[in-house]
Short mmCIF file of C-alpha atoms in Angstrom, two decimals:
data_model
loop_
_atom_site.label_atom_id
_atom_site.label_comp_id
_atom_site.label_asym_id
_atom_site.label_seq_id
_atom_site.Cartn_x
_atom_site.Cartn_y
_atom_site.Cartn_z
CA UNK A 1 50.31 -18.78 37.90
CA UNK A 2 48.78 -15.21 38.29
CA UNK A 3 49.66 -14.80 34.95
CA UNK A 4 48.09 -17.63 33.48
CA UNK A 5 44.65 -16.50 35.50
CA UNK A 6 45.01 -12.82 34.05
CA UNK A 7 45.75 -14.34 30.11
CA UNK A 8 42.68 -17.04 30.86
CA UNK A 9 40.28 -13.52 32.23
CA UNK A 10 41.71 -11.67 29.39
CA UNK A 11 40.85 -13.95 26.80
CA UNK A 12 36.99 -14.52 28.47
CA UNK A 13 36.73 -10.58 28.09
CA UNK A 14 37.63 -10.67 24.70
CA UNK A 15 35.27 -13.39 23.74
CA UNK A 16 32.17 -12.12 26.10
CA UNK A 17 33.04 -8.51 24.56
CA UNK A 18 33.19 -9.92 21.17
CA UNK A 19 29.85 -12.11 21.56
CA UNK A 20 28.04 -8.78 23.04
CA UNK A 21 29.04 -6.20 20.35
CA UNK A 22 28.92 -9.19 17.20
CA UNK A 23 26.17 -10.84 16.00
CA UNK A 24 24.14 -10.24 18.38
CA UNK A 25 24.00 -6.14 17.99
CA UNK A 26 22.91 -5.99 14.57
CA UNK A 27 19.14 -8.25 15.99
CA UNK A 28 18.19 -4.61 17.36
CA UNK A 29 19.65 -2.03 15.40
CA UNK A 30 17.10 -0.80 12.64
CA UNK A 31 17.47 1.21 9.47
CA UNK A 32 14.86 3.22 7.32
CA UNK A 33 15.77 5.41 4.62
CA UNK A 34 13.35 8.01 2.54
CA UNK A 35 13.86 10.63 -0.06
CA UNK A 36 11.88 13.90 0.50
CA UNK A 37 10.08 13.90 -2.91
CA UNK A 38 9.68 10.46 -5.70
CA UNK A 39 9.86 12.81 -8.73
CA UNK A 40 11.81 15.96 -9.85
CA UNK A 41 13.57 17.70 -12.30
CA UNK A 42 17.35 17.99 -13.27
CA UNK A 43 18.85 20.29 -11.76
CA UNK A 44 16.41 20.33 -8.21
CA UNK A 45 17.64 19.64 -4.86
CA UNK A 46 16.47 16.70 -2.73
CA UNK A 47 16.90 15.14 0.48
CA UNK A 48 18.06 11.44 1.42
CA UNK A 49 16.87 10.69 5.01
CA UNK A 50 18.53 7.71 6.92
CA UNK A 51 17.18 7.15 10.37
CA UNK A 52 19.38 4.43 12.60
CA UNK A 53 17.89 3.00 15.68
CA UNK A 54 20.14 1.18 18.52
CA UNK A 55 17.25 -0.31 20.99
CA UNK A 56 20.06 -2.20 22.85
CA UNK A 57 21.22 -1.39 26.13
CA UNK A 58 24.78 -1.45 24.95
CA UNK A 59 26.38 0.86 22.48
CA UNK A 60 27.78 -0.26 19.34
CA UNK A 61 31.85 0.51 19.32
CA UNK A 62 31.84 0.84 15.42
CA UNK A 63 29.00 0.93 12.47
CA UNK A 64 29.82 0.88 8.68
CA UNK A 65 26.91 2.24 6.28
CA UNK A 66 27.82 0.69 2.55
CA UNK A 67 25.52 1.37 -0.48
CA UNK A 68 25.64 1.73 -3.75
CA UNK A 69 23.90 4.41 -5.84
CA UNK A 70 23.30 5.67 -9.45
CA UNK A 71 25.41 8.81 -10.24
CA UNK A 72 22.41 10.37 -10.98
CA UNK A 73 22.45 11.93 -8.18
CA UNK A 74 25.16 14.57 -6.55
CA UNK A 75 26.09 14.51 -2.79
CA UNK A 76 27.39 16.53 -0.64
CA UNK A 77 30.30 15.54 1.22
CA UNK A 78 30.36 15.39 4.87
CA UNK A 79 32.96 14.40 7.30
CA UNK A 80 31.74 10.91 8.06
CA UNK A 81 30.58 9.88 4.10
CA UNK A 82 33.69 8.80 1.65
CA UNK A 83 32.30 8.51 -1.63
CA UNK A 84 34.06 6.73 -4.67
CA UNK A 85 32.11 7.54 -8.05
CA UNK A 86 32.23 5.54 -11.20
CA UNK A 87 30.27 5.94 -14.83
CA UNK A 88 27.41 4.13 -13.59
CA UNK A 89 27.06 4.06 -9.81
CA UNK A 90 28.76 5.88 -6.86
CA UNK A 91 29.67 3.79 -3.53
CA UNK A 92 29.32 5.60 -0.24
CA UNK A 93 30.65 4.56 3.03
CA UNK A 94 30.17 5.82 6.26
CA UNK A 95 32.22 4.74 9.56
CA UNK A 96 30.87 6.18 13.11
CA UNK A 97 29.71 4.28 16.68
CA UNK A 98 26.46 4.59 18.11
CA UNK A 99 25.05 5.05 21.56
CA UNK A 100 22.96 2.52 23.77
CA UNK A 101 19.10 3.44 23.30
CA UNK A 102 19.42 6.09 20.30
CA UNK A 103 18.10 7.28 17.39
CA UNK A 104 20.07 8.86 14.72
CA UNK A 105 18.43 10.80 11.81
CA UNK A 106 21.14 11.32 9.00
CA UNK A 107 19.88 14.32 6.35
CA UNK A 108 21.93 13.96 3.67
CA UNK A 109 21.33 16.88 0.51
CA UNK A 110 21.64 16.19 -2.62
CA UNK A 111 20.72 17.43 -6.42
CA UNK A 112 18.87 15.06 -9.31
CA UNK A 113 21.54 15.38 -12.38
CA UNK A 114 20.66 12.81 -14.50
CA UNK A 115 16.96 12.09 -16.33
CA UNK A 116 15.79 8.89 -15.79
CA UNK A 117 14.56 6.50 -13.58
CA UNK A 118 16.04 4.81 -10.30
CA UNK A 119 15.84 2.65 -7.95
CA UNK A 120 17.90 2.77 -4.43
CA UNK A 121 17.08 -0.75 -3.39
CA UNK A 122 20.28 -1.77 -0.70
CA UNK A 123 22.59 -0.88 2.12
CA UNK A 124 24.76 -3.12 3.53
CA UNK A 125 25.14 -2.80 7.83
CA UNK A 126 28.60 -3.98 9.14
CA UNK A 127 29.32 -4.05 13.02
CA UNK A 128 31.71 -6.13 15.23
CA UNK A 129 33.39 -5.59 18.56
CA UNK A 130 36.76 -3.47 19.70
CA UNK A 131 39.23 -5.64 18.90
CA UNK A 132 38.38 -6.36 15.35
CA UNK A 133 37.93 -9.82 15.87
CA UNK A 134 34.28 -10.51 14.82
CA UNK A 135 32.82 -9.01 11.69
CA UNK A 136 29.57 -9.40 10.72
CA UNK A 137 27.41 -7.84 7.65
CA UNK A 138 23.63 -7.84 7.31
CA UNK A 139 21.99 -5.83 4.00
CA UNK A 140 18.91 -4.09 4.46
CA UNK A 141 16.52 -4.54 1.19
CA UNK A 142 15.04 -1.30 0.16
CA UNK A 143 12.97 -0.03 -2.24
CA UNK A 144 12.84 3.71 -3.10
CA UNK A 145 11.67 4.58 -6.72
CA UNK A 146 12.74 8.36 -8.00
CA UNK A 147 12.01 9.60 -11.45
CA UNK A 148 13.95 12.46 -12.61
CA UNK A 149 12.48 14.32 -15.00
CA UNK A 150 14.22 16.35 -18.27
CA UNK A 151 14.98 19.83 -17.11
CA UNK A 152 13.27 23.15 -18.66
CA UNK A 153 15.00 24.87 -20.73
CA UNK A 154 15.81 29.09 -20.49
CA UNK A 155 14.05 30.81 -23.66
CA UNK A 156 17.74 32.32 -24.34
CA UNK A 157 18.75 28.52 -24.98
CA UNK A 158 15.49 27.75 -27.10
CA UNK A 159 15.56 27.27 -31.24
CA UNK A 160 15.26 31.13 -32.61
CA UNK A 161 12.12 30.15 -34.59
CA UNK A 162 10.28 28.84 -31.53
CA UNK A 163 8.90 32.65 -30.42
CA UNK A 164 7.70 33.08 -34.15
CA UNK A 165 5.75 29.55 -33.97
CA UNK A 166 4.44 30.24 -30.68
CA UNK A 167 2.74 33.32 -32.20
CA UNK A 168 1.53 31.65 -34.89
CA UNK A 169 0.09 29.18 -32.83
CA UNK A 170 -2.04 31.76 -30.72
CA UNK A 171 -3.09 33.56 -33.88
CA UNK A 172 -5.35 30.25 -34.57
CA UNK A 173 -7.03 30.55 -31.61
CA UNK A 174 -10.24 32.43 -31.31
CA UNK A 175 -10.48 35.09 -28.82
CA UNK A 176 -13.42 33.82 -26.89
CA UNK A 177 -13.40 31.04 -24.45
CA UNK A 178 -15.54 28.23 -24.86
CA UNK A 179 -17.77 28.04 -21.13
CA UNK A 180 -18.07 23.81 -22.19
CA UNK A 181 -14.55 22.91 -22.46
CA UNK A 182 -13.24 23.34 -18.40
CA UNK A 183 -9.35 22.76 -18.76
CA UNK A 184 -7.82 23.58 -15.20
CA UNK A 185 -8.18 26.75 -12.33
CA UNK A 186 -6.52 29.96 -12.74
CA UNK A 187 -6.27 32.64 -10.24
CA UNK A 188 -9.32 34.99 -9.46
CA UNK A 189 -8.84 38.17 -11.93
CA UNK A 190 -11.02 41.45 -11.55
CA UNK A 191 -13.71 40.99 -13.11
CA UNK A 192 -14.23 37.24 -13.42
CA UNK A 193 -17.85 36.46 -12.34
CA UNK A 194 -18.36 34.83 -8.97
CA UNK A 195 -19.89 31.54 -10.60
CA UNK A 196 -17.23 30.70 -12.59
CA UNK A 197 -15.16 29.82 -8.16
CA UNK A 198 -13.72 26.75 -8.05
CA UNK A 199 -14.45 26.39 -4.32
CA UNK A 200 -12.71 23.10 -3.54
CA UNK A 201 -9.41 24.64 -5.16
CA UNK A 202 -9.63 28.02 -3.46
CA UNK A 203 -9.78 26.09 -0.35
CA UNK A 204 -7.04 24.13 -0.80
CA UNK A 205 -4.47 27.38 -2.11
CA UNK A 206 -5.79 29.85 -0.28
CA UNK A 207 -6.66 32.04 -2.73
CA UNK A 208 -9.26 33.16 -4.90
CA UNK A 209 -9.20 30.35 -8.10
CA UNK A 210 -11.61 30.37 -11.00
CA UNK A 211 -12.20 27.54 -13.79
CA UNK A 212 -9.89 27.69 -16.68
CA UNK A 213 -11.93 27.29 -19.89
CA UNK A 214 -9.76 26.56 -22.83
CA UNK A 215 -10.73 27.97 -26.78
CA UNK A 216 -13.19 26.98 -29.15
CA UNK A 217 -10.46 26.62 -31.60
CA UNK A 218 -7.65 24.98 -29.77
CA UNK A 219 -5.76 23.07 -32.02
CA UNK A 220 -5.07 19.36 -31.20
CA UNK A 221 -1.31 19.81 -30.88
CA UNK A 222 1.11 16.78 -31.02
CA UNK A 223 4.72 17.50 -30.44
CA UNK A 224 7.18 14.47 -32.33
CA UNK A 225 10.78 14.42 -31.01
CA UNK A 226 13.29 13.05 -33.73
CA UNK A 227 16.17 10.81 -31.66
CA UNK A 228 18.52 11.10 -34.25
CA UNK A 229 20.90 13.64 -34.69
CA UNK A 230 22.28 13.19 -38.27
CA UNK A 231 20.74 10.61 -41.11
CA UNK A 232 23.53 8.23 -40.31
CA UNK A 233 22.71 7.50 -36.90
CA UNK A 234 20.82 4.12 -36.83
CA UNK A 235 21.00 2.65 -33.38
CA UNK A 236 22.89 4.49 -30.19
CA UNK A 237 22.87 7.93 -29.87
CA UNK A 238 26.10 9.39 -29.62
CA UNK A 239 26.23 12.77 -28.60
CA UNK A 240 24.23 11.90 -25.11
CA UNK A 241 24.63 15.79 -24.19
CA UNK A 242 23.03 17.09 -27.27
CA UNK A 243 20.07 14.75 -27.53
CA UNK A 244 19.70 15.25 -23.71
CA UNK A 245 19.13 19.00 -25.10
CA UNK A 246 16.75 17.94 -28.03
CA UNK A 247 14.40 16.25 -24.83
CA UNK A 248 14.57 19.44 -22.83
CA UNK A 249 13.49 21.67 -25.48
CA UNK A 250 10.39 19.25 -26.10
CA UNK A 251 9.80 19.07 -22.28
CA UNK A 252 9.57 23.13 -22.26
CA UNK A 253 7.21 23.10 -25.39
CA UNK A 254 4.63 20.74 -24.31
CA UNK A 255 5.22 22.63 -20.57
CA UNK A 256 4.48 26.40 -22.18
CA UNK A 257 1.52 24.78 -24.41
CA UNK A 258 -0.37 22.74 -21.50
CA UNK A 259 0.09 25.76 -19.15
CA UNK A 260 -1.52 28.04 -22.52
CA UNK A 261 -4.91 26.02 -21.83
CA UNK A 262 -3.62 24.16 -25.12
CA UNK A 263 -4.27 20.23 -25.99
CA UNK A 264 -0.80 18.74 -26.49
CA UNK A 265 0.13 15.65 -27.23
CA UNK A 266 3.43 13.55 -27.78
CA UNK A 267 5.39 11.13 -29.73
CA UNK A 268 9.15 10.09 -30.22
CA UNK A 269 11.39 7.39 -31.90
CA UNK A 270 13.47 6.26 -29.24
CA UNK A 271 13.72 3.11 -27.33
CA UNK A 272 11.18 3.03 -24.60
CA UNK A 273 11.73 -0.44 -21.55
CA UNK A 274 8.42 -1.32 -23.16
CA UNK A 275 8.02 -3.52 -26.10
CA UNK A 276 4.38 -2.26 -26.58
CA UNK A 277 4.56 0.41 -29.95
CA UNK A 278 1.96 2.53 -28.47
CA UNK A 279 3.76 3.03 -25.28
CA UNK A 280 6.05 5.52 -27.51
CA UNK A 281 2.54 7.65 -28.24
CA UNK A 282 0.18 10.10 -25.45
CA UNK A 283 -2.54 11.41 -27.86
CA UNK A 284 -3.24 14.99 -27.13
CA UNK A 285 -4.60 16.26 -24.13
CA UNK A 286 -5.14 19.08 -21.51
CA UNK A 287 -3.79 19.96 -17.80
CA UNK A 288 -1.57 18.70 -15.13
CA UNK A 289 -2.20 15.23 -15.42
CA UNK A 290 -1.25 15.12 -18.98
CA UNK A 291 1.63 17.15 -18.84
CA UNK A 292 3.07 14.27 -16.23
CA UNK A 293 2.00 11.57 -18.32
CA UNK A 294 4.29 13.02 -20.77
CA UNK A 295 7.06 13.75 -18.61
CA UNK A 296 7.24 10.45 -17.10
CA UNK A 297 7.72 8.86 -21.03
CA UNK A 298 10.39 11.47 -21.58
CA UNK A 299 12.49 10.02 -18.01
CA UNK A 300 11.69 6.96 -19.39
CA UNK A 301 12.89 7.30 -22.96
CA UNK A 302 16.76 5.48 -23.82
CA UNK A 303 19.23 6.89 -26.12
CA UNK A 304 19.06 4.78 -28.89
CA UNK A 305 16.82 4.59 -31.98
CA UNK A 306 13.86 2.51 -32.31
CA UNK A 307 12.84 3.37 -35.75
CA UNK A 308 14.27 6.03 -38.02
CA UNK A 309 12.18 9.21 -37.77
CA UNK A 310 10.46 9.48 -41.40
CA UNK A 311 8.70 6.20 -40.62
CA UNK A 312 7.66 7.30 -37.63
CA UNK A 313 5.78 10.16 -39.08
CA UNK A 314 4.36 8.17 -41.53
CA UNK A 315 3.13 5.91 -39.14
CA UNK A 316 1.13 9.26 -37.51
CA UNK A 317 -1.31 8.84 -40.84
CA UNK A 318 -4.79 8.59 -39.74
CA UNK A 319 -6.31 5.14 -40.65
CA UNK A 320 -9.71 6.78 -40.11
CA UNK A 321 -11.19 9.26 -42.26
CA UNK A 322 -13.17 10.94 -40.27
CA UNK A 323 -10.68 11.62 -37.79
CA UNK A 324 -10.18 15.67 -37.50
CA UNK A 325 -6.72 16.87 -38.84
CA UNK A 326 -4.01 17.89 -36.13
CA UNK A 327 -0.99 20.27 -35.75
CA UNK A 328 2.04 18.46 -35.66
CA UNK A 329 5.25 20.04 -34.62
CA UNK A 330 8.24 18.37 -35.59
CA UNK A 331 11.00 18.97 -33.40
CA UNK A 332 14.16 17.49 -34.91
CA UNK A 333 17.74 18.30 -35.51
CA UNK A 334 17.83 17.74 -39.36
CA UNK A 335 15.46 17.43 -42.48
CA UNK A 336 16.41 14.75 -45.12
CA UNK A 337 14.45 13.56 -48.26
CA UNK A 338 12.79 10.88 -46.42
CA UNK A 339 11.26 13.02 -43.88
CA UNK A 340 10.25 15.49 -46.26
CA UNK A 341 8.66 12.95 -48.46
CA UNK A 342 6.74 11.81 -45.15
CA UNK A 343 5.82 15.80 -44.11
CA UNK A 344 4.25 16.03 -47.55
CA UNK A 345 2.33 12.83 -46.95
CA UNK A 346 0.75 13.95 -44.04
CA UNK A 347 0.08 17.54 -45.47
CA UNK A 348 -1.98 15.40 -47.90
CA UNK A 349 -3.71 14.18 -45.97
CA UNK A 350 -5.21 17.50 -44.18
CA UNK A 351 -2.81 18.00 -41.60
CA UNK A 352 -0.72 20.85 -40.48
CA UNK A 353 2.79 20.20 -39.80
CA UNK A 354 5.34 22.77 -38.67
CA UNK A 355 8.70 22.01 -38.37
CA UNK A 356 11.32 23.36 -35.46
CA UNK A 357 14.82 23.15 -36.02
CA UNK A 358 17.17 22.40 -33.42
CA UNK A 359 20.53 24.26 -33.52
CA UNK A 360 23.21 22.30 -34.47
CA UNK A 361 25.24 19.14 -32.48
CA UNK A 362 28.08 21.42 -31.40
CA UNK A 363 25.75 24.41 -30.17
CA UNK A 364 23.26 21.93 -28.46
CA UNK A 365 25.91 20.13 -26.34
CA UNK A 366 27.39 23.64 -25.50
CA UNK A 367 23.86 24.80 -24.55
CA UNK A 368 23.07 21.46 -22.17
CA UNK A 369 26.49 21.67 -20.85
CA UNK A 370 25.99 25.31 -19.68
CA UNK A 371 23.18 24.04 -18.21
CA UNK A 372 24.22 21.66 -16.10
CA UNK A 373 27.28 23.48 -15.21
CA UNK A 374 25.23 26.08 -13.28
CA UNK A 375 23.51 23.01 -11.62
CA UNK A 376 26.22 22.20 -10.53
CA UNK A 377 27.46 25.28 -9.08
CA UNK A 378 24.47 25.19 -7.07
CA UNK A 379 25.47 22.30 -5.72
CA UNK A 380 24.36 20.71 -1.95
CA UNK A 381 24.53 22.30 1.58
CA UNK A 382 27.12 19.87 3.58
CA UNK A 383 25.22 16.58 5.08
CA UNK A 384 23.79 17.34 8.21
CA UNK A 385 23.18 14.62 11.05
CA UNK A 386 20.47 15.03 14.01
CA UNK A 387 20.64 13.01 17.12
CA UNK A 388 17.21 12.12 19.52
CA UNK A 389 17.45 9.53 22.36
#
């Protein structure tokens, strides 16, 4: 008989126990999660913050984290965070207990290693009680947006003939600035008169900043990236490494000209999520702003072809005549007939077209793979994990 009371007192323990730390734990356990910046580069660290709250008064035996990310993104590993990574998307999983009435904040580093953009929109929350017998899953919607921008590249890894263009370039400028055209601040240089302070931005830095005035003959520079990597390509790009290079070098052009005081614009063939044609076009412009408006087309750009690249240039034809002729820098891996033929067209028609090179497939995938690898090797300090009550 005792024994039938201490089976009937076990099995109410169970069951209480299992009511307490099932279904019923997961109404006041909380979950926020943040990333320390929205945009960066390849190749920069971030930070994933995860902050748990438990506001019950009893602690929770056992807590599984589940979510599933892009593989844009490399981790550090930490003791409590198994990760299993595909092509796409890496799962992580995370098994620990936590404390009646605490907070947890989980820092977890990582590095952006993949242009593009992402969203980290679920985790999935399992808890249940000691014995394993209840179960029970809740996911948390989320919605973090990151854009990872194309990485610059070194000058060792730029096209030879882009230092000889560059100096071209500044030999069409005129010498004197024009005091009417205000493109950005500078820092304060001896002898830079005292009316020329930018107040609000000295106050803001720190130090002394001036206006930056750009040149009375600044050409209007527009910078068209060819997709393609050989005339036979027509629809996916297959060498993602090397055309991942082709997008870099562009990104450090239109970076070294907009930080010049120059107007720079840009264009491209590929496939954009827009179906809107002038979505694929930024007319040329000056400063910060535009050189992010740029950037954010280049994360945004897909390897495959929208149109092949000679009709894109002769699509840059002005309709009007009195428009002002503009520089156009080519940047492209090849040169065939039919983008020749469309060069010369728009030569015709008054405008100045310079052509960059890009090494070839084999020495541009080597070049973005040596690029990444010492990403890599920088890697992510080990996850770190921060309790307050």
């Amino acid at each position: 008989m005792a024994l039938f009371w201490l089976m009937v007192v076990a099995l109410l323990v169970v069951a209480a126990q299992a009511i307490l730390f099932g279904k019923r734990s997961l109404g006041k356990l909380f979950y926020t999660r943040r990333l320390s910046a929205s945009q960066c580069h390849v190749g920069e660290p971030l930070e994933m913050i995860e902050e748990l709250e438990n506001r019950s008064s009893l602690p929770l035996p056992w807590l599984r984290l589940e979510a599933m990310l892009p593989v844009a993104f490399q981790f550090a590993g930490s003791a409590d965070l198994v990760i299993s990574e595909g092509t796409v998307y890496q799962n992580h999983q995370s098994l620990f207990s936590l404390g009646r009435r605490v907070r947890i904040v989980r820092r977890h580093p990582l590095l952006a290693r993949q242009r593009g953009m992402y969203r980290l929109d679920s985790v999935s929350m399992g808890v249940g009680d000691l014995f394993g017998l209840v179960r029970v899953n809740r996911p948390m919607p989320l919605q973090l947006d990151v854009t990872i921008y194309p990485p610059y590249l070194p000058s060792h890894h730029m096209p030879d003939a882009y230092s000889s263009w560059q100096g071209e370039m500044e030999m069409r400028r005129w010498i004197n600035e024009d005091p009417f055209l205000i493109t950005g601040v500078r820092e304060y240089r001896s002898g830079d008169p005292m009316n020329q302070v930018h107040w609000a931005a000295t106050a803001r830095t720190g130090e002394l900043q001036v206006y930056q005035h750009g040149y009375s003959a600044d050409p209007e520079l527009l910078v068209v990236l060819n997709i393609e990597l050989n005339e036979q390509m027509w629809s996916t790009v297959t060498e993602p490494a090397a055309a991942e290079y082709a997008i870099s070098c562009t990104a450090t052009i239109v970076d070294d000209l907009l930080g010049r005081g120059m107007k720079a614009g840009f264009a491209h063939n590929a496939i954009i999520p827009y179906e809107d044609e002038e979505r694929a076009y930024i007319a040329p412009g000056y400063g910060i702003e535009q050189l992010y408006l740029i950037l954010q087309m280049m994360a945004e750009l897909q390897l495959k072809i929208r149109r092949p690249f000679s009709q894109l240039i002769k699509g840059l034809i002005p309709e009007d005549e009195q428009r002002m002729p503009t520089d156009i820098l080519l940047v492209t891996p090849y040169v065939s007939e039919a983008i020749e033929a469309s060069i010369e067209e728009l030569r015709n028609e008054g405008m100045r077209v310079e052509v960059l090179l890009l090494p070839s497939v084999e020495q541009m995938k080597q070049n973005y793979s040596m690029l990444m690898e010492q990403f890599r090797l920088k890697g992510a300090r080990p996850s770190s994990i921060g309790k307050s009550s």
